[in-house]
Tab-separated table of C-alpha atoms in Angstrom:
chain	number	residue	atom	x	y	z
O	6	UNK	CA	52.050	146.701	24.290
O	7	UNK	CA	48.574	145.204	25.646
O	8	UNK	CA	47.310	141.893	24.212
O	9	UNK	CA	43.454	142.712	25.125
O	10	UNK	CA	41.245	142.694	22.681
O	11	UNK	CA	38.863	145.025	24.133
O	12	UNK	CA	40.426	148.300	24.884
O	13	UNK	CA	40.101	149.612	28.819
O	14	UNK	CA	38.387	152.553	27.863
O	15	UNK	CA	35.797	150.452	25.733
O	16	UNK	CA	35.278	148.212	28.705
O	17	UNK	CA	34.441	150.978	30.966
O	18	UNK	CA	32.367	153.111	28.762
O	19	UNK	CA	30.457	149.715	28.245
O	20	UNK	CA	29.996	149.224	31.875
O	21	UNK	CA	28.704	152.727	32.291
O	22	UNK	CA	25.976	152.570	28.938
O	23	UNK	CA	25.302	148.932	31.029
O	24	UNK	CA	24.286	150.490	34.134
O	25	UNK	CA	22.759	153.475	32.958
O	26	UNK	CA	20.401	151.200	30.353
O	27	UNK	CA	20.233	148.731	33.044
O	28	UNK	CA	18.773	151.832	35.700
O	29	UNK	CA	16.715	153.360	32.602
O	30	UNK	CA	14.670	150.260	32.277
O	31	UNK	CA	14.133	149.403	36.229
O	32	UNK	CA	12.986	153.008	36.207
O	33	UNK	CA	10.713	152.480	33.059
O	34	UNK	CA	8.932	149.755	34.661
O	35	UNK	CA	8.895	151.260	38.292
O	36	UNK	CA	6.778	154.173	36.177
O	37	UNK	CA	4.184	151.571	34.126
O	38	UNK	CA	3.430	149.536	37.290
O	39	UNK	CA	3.073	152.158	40.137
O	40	UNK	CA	0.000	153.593	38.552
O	41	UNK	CA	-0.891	157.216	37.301
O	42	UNK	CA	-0.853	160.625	39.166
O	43	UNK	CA	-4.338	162.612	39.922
O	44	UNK	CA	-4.174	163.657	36.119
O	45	UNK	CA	-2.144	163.293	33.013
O	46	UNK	CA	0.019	166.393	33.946
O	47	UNK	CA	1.206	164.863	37.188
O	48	UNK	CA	1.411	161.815	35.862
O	49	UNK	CA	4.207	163.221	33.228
O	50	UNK	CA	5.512	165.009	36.052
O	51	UNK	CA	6.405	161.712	37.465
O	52	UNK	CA	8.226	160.187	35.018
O	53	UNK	CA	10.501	163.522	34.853
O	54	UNK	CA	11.022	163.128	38.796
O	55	UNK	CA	12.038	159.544	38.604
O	56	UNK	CA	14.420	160.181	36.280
O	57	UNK	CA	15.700	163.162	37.792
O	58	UNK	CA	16.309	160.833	40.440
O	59	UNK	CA	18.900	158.652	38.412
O	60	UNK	CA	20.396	161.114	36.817
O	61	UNK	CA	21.578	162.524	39.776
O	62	UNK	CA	22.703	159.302	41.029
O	63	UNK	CA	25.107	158.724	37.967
O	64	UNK	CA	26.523	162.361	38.437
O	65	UNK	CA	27.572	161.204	41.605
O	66	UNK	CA	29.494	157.491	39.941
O	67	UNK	CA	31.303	160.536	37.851
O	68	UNK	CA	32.369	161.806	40.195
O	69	UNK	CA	33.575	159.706	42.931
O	70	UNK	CA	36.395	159.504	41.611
O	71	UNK	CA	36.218	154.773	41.372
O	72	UNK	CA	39.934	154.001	40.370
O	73	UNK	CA	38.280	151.465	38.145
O	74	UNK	CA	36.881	154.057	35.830
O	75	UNK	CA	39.460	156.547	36.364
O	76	UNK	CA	41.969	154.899	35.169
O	77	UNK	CA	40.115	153.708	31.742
O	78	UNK	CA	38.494	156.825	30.660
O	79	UNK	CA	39.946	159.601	33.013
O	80	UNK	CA	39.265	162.371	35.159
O	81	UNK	CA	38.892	164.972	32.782
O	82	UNK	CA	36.535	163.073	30.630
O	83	UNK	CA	34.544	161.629	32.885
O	84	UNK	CA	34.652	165.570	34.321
O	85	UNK	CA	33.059	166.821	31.120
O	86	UNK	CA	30.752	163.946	31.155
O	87	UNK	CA	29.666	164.794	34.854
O	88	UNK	CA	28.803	168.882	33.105
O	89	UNK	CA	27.231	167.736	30.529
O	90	UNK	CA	24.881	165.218	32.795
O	91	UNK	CA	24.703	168.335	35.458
O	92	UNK	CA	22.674	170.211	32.835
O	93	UNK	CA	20.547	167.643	31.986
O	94	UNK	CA	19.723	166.968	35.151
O	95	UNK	CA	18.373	171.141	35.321
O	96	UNK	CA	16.231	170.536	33.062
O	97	UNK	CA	14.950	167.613	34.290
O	98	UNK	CA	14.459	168.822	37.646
O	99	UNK	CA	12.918	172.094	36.216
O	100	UNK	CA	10.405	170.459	33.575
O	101	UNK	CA	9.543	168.296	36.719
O	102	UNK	CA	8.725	171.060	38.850
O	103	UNK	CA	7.082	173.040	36.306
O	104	UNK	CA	4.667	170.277	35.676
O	105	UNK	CA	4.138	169.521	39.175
O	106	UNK	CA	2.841	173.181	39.617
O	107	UNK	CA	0.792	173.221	36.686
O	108	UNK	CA	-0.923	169.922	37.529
O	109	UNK	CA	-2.332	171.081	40.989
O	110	UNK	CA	-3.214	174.352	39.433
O	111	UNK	CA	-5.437	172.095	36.781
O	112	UNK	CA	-6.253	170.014	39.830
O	113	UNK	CA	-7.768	172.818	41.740
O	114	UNK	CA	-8.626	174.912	38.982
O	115	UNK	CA	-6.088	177.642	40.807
O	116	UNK	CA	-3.405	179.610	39.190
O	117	UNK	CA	0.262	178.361	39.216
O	118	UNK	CA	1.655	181.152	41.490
O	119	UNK	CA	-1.427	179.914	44.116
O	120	UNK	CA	-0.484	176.693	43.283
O	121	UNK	CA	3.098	177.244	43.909
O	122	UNK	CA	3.505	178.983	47.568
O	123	UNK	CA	0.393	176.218	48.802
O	124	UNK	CA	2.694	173.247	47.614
O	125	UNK	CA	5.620	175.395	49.556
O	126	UNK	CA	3.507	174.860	52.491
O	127	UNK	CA	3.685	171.082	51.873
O	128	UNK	CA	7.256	170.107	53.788
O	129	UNK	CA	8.076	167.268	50.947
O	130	UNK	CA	6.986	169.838	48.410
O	131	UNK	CA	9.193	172.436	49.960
O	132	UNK	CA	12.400	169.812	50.189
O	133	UNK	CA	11.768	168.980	46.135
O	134	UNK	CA	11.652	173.033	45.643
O	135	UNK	CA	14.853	173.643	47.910
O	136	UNK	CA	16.820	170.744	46.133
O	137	UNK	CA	15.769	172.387	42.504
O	138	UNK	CA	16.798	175.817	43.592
O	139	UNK	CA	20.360	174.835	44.748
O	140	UNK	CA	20.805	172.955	41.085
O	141	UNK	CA	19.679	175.929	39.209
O	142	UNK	CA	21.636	178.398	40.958
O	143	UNK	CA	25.231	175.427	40.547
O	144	UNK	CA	23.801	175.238	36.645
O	145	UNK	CA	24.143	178.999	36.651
O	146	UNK	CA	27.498	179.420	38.128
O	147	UNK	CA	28.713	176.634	36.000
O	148	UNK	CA	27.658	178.323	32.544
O	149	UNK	CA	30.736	178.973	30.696
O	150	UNK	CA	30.726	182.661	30.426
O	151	UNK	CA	30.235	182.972	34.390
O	152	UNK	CA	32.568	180.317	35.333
O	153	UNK	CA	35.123	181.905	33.083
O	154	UNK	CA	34.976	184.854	35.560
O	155	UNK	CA	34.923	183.237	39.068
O	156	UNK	CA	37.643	181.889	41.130
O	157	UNK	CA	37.997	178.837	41.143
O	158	UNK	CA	37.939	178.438	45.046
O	159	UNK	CA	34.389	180.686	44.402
O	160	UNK	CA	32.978	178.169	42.000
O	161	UNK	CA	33.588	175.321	44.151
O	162	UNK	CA	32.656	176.386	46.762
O	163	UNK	CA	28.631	176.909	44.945
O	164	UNK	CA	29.472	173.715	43.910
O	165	UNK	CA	29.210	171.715	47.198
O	166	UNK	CA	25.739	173.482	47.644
O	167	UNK	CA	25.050	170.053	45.408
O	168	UNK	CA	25.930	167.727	48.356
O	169	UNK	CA	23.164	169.819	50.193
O	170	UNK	CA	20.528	169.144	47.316
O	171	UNK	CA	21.167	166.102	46.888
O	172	UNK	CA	19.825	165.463	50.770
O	173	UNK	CA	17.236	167.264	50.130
O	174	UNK	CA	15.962	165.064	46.990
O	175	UNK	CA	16.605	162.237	48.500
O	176	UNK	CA	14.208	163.102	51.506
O	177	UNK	CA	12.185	164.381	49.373
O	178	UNK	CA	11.655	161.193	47.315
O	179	UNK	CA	11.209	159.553	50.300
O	180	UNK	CA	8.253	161.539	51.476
O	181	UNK	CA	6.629	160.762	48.364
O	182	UNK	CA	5.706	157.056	48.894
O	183	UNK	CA	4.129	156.553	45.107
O	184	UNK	CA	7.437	156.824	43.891
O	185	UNK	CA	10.018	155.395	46.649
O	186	UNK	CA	7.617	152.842	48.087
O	187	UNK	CA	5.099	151.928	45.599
O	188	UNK	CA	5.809	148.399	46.106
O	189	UNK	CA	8.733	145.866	47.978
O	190	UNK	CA	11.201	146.075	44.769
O	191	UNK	CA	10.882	149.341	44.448
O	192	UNK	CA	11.805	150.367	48.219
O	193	UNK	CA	14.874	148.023	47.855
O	194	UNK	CA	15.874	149.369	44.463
O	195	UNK	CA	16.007	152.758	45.534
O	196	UNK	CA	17.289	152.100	48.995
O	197	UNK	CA	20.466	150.477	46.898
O	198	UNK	CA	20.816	152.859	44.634
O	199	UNK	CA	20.894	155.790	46.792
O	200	UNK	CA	23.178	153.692	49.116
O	201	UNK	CA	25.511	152.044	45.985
O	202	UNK	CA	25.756	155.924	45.151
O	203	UNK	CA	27.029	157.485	48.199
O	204	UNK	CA	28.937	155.171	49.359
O	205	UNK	CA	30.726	155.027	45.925
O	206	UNK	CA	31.373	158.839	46.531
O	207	UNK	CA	32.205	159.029	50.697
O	208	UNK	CA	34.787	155.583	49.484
O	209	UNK	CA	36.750	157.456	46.375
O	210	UNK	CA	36.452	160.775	47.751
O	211	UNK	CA	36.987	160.675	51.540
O	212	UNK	CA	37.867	157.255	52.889
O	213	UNK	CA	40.206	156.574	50.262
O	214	UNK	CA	42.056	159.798	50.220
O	215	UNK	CA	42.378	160.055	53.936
O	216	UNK	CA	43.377	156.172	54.309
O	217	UNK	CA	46.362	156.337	51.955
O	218	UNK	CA	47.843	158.925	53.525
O	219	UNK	CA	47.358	157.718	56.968
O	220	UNK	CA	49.307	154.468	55.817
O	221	UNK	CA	51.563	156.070	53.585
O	222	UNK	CA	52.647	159.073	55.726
O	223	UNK	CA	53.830	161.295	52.792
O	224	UNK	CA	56.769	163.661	53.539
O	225	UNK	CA	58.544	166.141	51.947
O	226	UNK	CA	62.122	165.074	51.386
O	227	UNK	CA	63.473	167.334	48.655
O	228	UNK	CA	62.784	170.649	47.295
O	229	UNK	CA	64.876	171.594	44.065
O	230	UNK	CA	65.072	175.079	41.700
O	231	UNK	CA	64.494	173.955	38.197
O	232	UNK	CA	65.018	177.058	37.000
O	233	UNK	CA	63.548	180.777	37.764
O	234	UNK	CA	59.987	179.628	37.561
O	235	UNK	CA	60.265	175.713	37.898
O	236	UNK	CA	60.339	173.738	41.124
O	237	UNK	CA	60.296	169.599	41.788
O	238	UNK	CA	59.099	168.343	44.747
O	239	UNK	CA	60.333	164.974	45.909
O	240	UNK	CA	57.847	162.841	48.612
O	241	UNK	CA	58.648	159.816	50.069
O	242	UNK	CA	56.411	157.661	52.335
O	243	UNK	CA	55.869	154.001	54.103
O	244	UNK	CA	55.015	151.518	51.699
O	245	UNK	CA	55.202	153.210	48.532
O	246	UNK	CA	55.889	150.366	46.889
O	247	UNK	CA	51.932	149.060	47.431
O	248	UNK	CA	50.745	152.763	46.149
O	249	UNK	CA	48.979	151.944	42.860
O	250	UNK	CA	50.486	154.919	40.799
O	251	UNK	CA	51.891	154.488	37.371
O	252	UNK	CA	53.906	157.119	35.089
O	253	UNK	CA	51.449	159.439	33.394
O	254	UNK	CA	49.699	159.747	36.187
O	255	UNK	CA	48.600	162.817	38.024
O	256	UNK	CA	47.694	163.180	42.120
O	257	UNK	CA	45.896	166.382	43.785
O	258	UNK	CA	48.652	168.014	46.188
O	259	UNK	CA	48.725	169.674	49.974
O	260	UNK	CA	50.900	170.852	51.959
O	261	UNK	CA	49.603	171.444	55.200
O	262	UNK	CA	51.733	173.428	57.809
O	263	UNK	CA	52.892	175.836	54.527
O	264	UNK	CA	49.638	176.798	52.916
O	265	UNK	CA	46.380	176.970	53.841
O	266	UNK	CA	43.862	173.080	53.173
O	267	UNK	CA	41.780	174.155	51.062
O	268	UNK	CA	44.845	175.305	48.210
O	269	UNK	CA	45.320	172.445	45.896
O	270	UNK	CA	46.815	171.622	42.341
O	271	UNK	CA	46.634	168.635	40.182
O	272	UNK	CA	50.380	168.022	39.443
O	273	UNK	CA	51.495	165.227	37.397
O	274	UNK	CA	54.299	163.093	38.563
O	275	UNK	CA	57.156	163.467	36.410
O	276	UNK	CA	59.505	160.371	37.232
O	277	UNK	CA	58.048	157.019	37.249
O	278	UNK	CA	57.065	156.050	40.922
O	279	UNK	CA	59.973	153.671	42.130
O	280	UNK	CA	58.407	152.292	45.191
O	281	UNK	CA	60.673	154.928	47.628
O	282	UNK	CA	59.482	158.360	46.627
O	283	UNK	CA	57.102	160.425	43.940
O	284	UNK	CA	57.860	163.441	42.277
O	285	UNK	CA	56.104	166.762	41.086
O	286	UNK	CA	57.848	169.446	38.695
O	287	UNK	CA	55.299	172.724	38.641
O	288	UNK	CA	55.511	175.736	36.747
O	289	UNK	CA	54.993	178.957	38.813
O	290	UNK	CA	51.475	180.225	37.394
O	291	UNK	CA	49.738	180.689	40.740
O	292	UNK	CA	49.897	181.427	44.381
O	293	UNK	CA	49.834	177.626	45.001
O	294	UNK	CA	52.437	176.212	42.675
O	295	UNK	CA	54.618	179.395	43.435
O	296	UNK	CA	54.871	178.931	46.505
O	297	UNK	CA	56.089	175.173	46.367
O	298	UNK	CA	59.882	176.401	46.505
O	299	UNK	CA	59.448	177.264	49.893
O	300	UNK	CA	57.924	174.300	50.812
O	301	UNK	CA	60.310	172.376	54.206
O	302	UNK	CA	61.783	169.377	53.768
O	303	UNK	CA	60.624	166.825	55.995
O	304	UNK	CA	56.935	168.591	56.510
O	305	UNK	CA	53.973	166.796	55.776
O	306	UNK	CA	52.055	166.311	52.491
O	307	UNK	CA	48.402	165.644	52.033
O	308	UNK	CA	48.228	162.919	48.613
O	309	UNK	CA	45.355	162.591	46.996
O	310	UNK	CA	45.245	160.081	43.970
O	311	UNK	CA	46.936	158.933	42.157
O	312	UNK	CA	44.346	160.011	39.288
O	313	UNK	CA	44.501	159.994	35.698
O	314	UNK	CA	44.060	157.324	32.154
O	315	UNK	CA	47.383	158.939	30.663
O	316	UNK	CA	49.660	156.002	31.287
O	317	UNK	CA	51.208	152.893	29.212
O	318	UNK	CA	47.669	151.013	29.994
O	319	UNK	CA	46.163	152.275	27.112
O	320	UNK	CA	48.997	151.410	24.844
O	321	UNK	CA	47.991	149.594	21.256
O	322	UNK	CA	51.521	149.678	19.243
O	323	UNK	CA	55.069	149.192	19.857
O	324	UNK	CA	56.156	152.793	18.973
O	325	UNK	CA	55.352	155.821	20.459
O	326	UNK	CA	55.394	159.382	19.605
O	327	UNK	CA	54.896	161.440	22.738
O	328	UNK	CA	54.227	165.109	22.028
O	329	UNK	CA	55.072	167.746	24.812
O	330	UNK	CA	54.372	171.340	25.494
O	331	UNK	CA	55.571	173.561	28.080
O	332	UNK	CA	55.224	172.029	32.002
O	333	UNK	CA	53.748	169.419	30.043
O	334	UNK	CA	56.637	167.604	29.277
O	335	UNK	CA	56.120	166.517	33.079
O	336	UNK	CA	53.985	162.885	32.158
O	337	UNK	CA	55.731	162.582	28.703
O	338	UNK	CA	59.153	162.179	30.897
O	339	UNK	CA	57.860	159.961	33.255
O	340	UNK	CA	56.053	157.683	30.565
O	341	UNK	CA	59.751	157.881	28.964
O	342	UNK	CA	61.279	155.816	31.970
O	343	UNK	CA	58.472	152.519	30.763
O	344	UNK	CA	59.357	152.933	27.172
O	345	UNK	CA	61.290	150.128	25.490
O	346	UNK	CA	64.335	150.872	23.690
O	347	UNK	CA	64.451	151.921	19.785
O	348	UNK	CA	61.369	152.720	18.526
O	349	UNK	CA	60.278	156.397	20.912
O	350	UNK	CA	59.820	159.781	19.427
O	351	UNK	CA	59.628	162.765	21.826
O	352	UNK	CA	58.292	166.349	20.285
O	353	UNK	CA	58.536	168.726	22.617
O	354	UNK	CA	57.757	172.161	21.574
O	355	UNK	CA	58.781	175.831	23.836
O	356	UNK	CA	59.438	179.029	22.819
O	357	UNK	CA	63.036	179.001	23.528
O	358	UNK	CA	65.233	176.381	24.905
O	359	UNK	CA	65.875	177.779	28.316
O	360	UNK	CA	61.996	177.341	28.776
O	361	UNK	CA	62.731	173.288	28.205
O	362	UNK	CA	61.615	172.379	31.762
O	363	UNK	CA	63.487	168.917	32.400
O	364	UNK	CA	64.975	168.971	29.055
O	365	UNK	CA	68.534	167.622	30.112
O	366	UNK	CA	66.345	164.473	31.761
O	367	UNK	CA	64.182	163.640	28.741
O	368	UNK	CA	67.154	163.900	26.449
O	369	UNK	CA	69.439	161.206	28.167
O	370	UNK	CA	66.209	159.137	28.783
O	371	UNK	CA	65.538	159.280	25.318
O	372	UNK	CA	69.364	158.409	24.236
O	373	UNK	CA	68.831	155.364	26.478
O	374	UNK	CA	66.553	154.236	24.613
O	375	UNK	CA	68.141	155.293	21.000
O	376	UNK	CA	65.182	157.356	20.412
O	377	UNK	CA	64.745	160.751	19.034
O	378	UNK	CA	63.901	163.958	20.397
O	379	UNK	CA	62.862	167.091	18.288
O	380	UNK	CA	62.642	170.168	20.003
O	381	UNK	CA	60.778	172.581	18.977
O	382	UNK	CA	61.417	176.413	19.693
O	383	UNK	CA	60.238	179.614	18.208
O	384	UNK	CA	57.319	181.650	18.366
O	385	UNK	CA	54.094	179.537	16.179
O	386	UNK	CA	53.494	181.839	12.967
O	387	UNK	CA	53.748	181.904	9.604
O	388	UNK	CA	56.464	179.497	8.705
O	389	UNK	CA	56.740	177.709	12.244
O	390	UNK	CA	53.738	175.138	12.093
O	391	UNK	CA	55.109	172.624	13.746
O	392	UNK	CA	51.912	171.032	14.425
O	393	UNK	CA	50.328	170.879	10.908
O	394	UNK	CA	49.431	167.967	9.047
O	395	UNK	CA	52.621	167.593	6.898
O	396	UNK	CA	54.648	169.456	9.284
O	397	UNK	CA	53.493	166.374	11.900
O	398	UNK	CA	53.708	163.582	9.124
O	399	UNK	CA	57.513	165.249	8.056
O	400	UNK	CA	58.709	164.951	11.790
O	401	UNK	CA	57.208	161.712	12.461
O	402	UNK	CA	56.411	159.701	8.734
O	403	UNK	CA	55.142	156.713	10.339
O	404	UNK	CA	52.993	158.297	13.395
O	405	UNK	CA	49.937	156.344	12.283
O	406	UNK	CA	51.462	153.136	13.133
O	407	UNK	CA	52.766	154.517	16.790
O	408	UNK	CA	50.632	155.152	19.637
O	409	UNK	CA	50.469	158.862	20.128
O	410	UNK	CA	50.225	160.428	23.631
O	411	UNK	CA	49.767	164.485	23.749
O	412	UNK	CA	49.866	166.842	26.837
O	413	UNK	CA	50.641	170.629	26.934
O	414	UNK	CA	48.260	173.615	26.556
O	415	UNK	CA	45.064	173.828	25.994
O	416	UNK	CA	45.573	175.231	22.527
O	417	UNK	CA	48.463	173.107	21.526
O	418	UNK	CA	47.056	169.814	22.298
O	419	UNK	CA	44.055	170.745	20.676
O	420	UNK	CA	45.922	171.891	17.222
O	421	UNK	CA	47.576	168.159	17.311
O	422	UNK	CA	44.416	166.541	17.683
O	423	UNK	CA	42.856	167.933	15.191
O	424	UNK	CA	46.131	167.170	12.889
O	425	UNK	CA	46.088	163.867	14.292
O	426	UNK	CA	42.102	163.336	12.780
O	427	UNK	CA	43.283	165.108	9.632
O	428	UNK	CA	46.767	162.143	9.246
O	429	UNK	CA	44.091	159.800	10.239
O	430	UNK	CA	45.769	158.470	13.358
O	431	UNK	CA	42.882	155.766	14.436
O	432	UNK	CA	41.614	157.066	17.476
O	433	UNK	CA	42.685	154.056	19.781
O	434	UNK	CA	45.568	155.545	19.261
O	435	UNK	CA	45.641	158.577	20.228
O	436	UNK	CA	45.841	159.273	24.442
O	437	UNK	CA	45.041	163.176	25.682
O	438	UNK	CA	44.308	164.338	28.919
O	439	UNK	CA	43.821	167.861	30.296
O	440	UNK	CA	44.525	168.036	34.048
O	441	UNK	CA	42.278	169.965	36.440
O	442	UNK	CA	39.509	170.029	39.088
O	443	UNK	CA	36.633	171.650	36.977
């Protein structure tokens, strides 16, 4: 159990609000002091195109994937945050470029479609218009009802169009000297920010990656049948020992020489890492993860991470109730190996017992431990709730004084939550995470 007062989660969503306020008022004062546009439209338009600017800059902190914040808050939330941010950054962009037209048009006493193809003419003009274009056609793909019907490999691939627009603004802003050079600070602060930004991005998401497994050299050195439709993979490396993973934990996997790069799953480890080798169990649900039985032993394996706030870290109480469903019992049995004996309760719920991936595992762990496990078969219907309210609070009666930590289906872990809020489990408490890239 931690002793900190000030949760890790807390302490990084502070830092965030910190440098976003912190940003927000530089910004603010950039605006007041660098003096108005030609008229009030433009001048309007400016304040949307400076911060346009930072927004985009903190969309790429979400993303970079710092282990700081990643393991306080988590990929997947700090994913949804990076969506949500994406579309407010559209608009941003798009109010700014709307105004921008309709300025010069007042200007020059021209229409806006005259107004429009001249600026287009006007190279840091046409940069600011490129950049725009790329975000509203990645806002578009990313819409929930279109991204429901791509590929993933489709949608990602739009995606990295950002990396392109994001060159493009930034040349763009600095063709536009009233904003990036209006005075000494400001050329510094932007210069840094643009800079701190990048480089936080090229660090998490290239030079880290590609240093760890250059120093690591992960290999495949065991490839076992969990059952029809279940395979574990066993790595080992140099130096695992200094690899800062933890159980709960989740890294992005490769195997080049059997599949093609660009194929990749976010599988969580399910053992703790002991220094000598990690391990992913996957469910066959895709070309990728179905394919891992046929993986060699001894080929190479491309590591990325590890990734991922599910892990003992976050921990508040001495008990636990860890709540399982399907494949994602995978994290539950790893965080079982840290748990201390006596006081663990493992739910994990299936259809049928044969579909308990790793069940023979979790049940000696948790008989190590004099624990209890409950699992939980059947089809859910009338009259097999298991995750209700009193269903929950019959299983477990004192789950509001354990930590609770919840991974399975999308559905399932969202049908505990919400039973969780209902028993009043305080929300320090409670620890979800829903692995994936998007």
């Amino acid at each position: 159990m931690r002793q900190s007062t000030t949760p890790p989660v807390v302490a990084a969503r502070w830092a965030l609000w910190t440098f976003v306020i912190v940003n927000l008022v530089i910004v603010e004062a950039l605006f007041l002091t660098a003096g108005t546009g030609k008229n009030g439209v433009l001048t309007v338009a400016k304040f949307f195109g400076l911060h346009a600017a930072v927004v985009m800059l903190f969309q790429l902190l979400l993303v970079a994937r710092l282990p700081w914040l990643d393991r306080r808050i988590g990929m997947d939330r700090l994913t949804v945050w990076h969506r949500w941010v994406g579309f407010t950054l559209l608009w941003t962009l798009l109010t700014h470029a709307v105004l921008v037209v309709l300025g010069y048009a007042r200007l020059d006493d021209a229409s806006m479609a005259k107004t429009f193809f001249a600026l287009a003419g006007v190279p840091a003009s046409l940069l600011g218009m490129l950049a725009a274009a790329i975000v509203v056609v990645v806002g578009a793909v990313s819409a929930r009802y279109v991204r429901q019907r791509l590929r993933y490999e489709t949608w990602h691939g739009l995606h990295l169009l950002l990396y392109l627009a994001l060159g493009l603004a930034f040349v763009h802003q600095l063709q536009e000297t009233t904003t990036f050079s209006s005075s000494a600070f400001a050329k510094i602060y932007w210069w840094a920010l643009w800079l701190f930004a990048f480089g936080a991005l090229v660090t998490g998401r290239v030079v880290v990656p590609l240093w760890r497994n250059a120093y690591h050299r992960f290999r495949v050195a065991e490839v076992v049948a969990e059952s029809d439709n279940v395979v574990s993979v066993r790595v080992t490396g140099r130096h695992l020992d200094k690899l800062p993973a933890r159980a709960g934990q989740f890294c992005i996997w490769r195997f080049p020489g059997h599949s093609h790069w660009w194929p990749a799953n976010p599988f969580s480890l399910s053992a703790a890492p002991d220094g000598r080798t990690l391990r992913l169990t996957a469910k066959a649900v895709g070309s990728t993860s179905a394919g891992l039985r046929h993986v060699p032993v001894g080929s190479r394996a491309f590591v990325e991470g590890p990734y991922g706030a599910f892990t003992s870290l976050h921990r508040t109480r001495p008990g636990a109730l860890l709540i399982a469903g399907g494949v994602g019992i995978t994290p539950i049995r790893a965080l079982l190996e840290e748990e201390p004996a006596d006081d663990v309760v493992v739910l994990y719920r299936v259809r049928s017992e044969n579909d308990a991936v790793l069940v023979d595992e979790v049940r000696a762990l948790v008989a190590d431990r004099g624990g209890q496990l409950h699992l939980l078969t059947g089809r859910t219907g009338e009259g097999n709730q298991p995750f209700e309210p009193d269903s929950l609070r019959a299983l477990v009666p004192d789950l509001t004084e354990r930590d609770v930590y919840v991974c399975g289906p999308p559905a399932m872990t969202s049908a505990v939550l919400r039973a969780l809020r209902t028993l009043k489990v305080p929300q320090r408490q409670v620890h979800a995470e829903r692995f994936g890239l998007a």
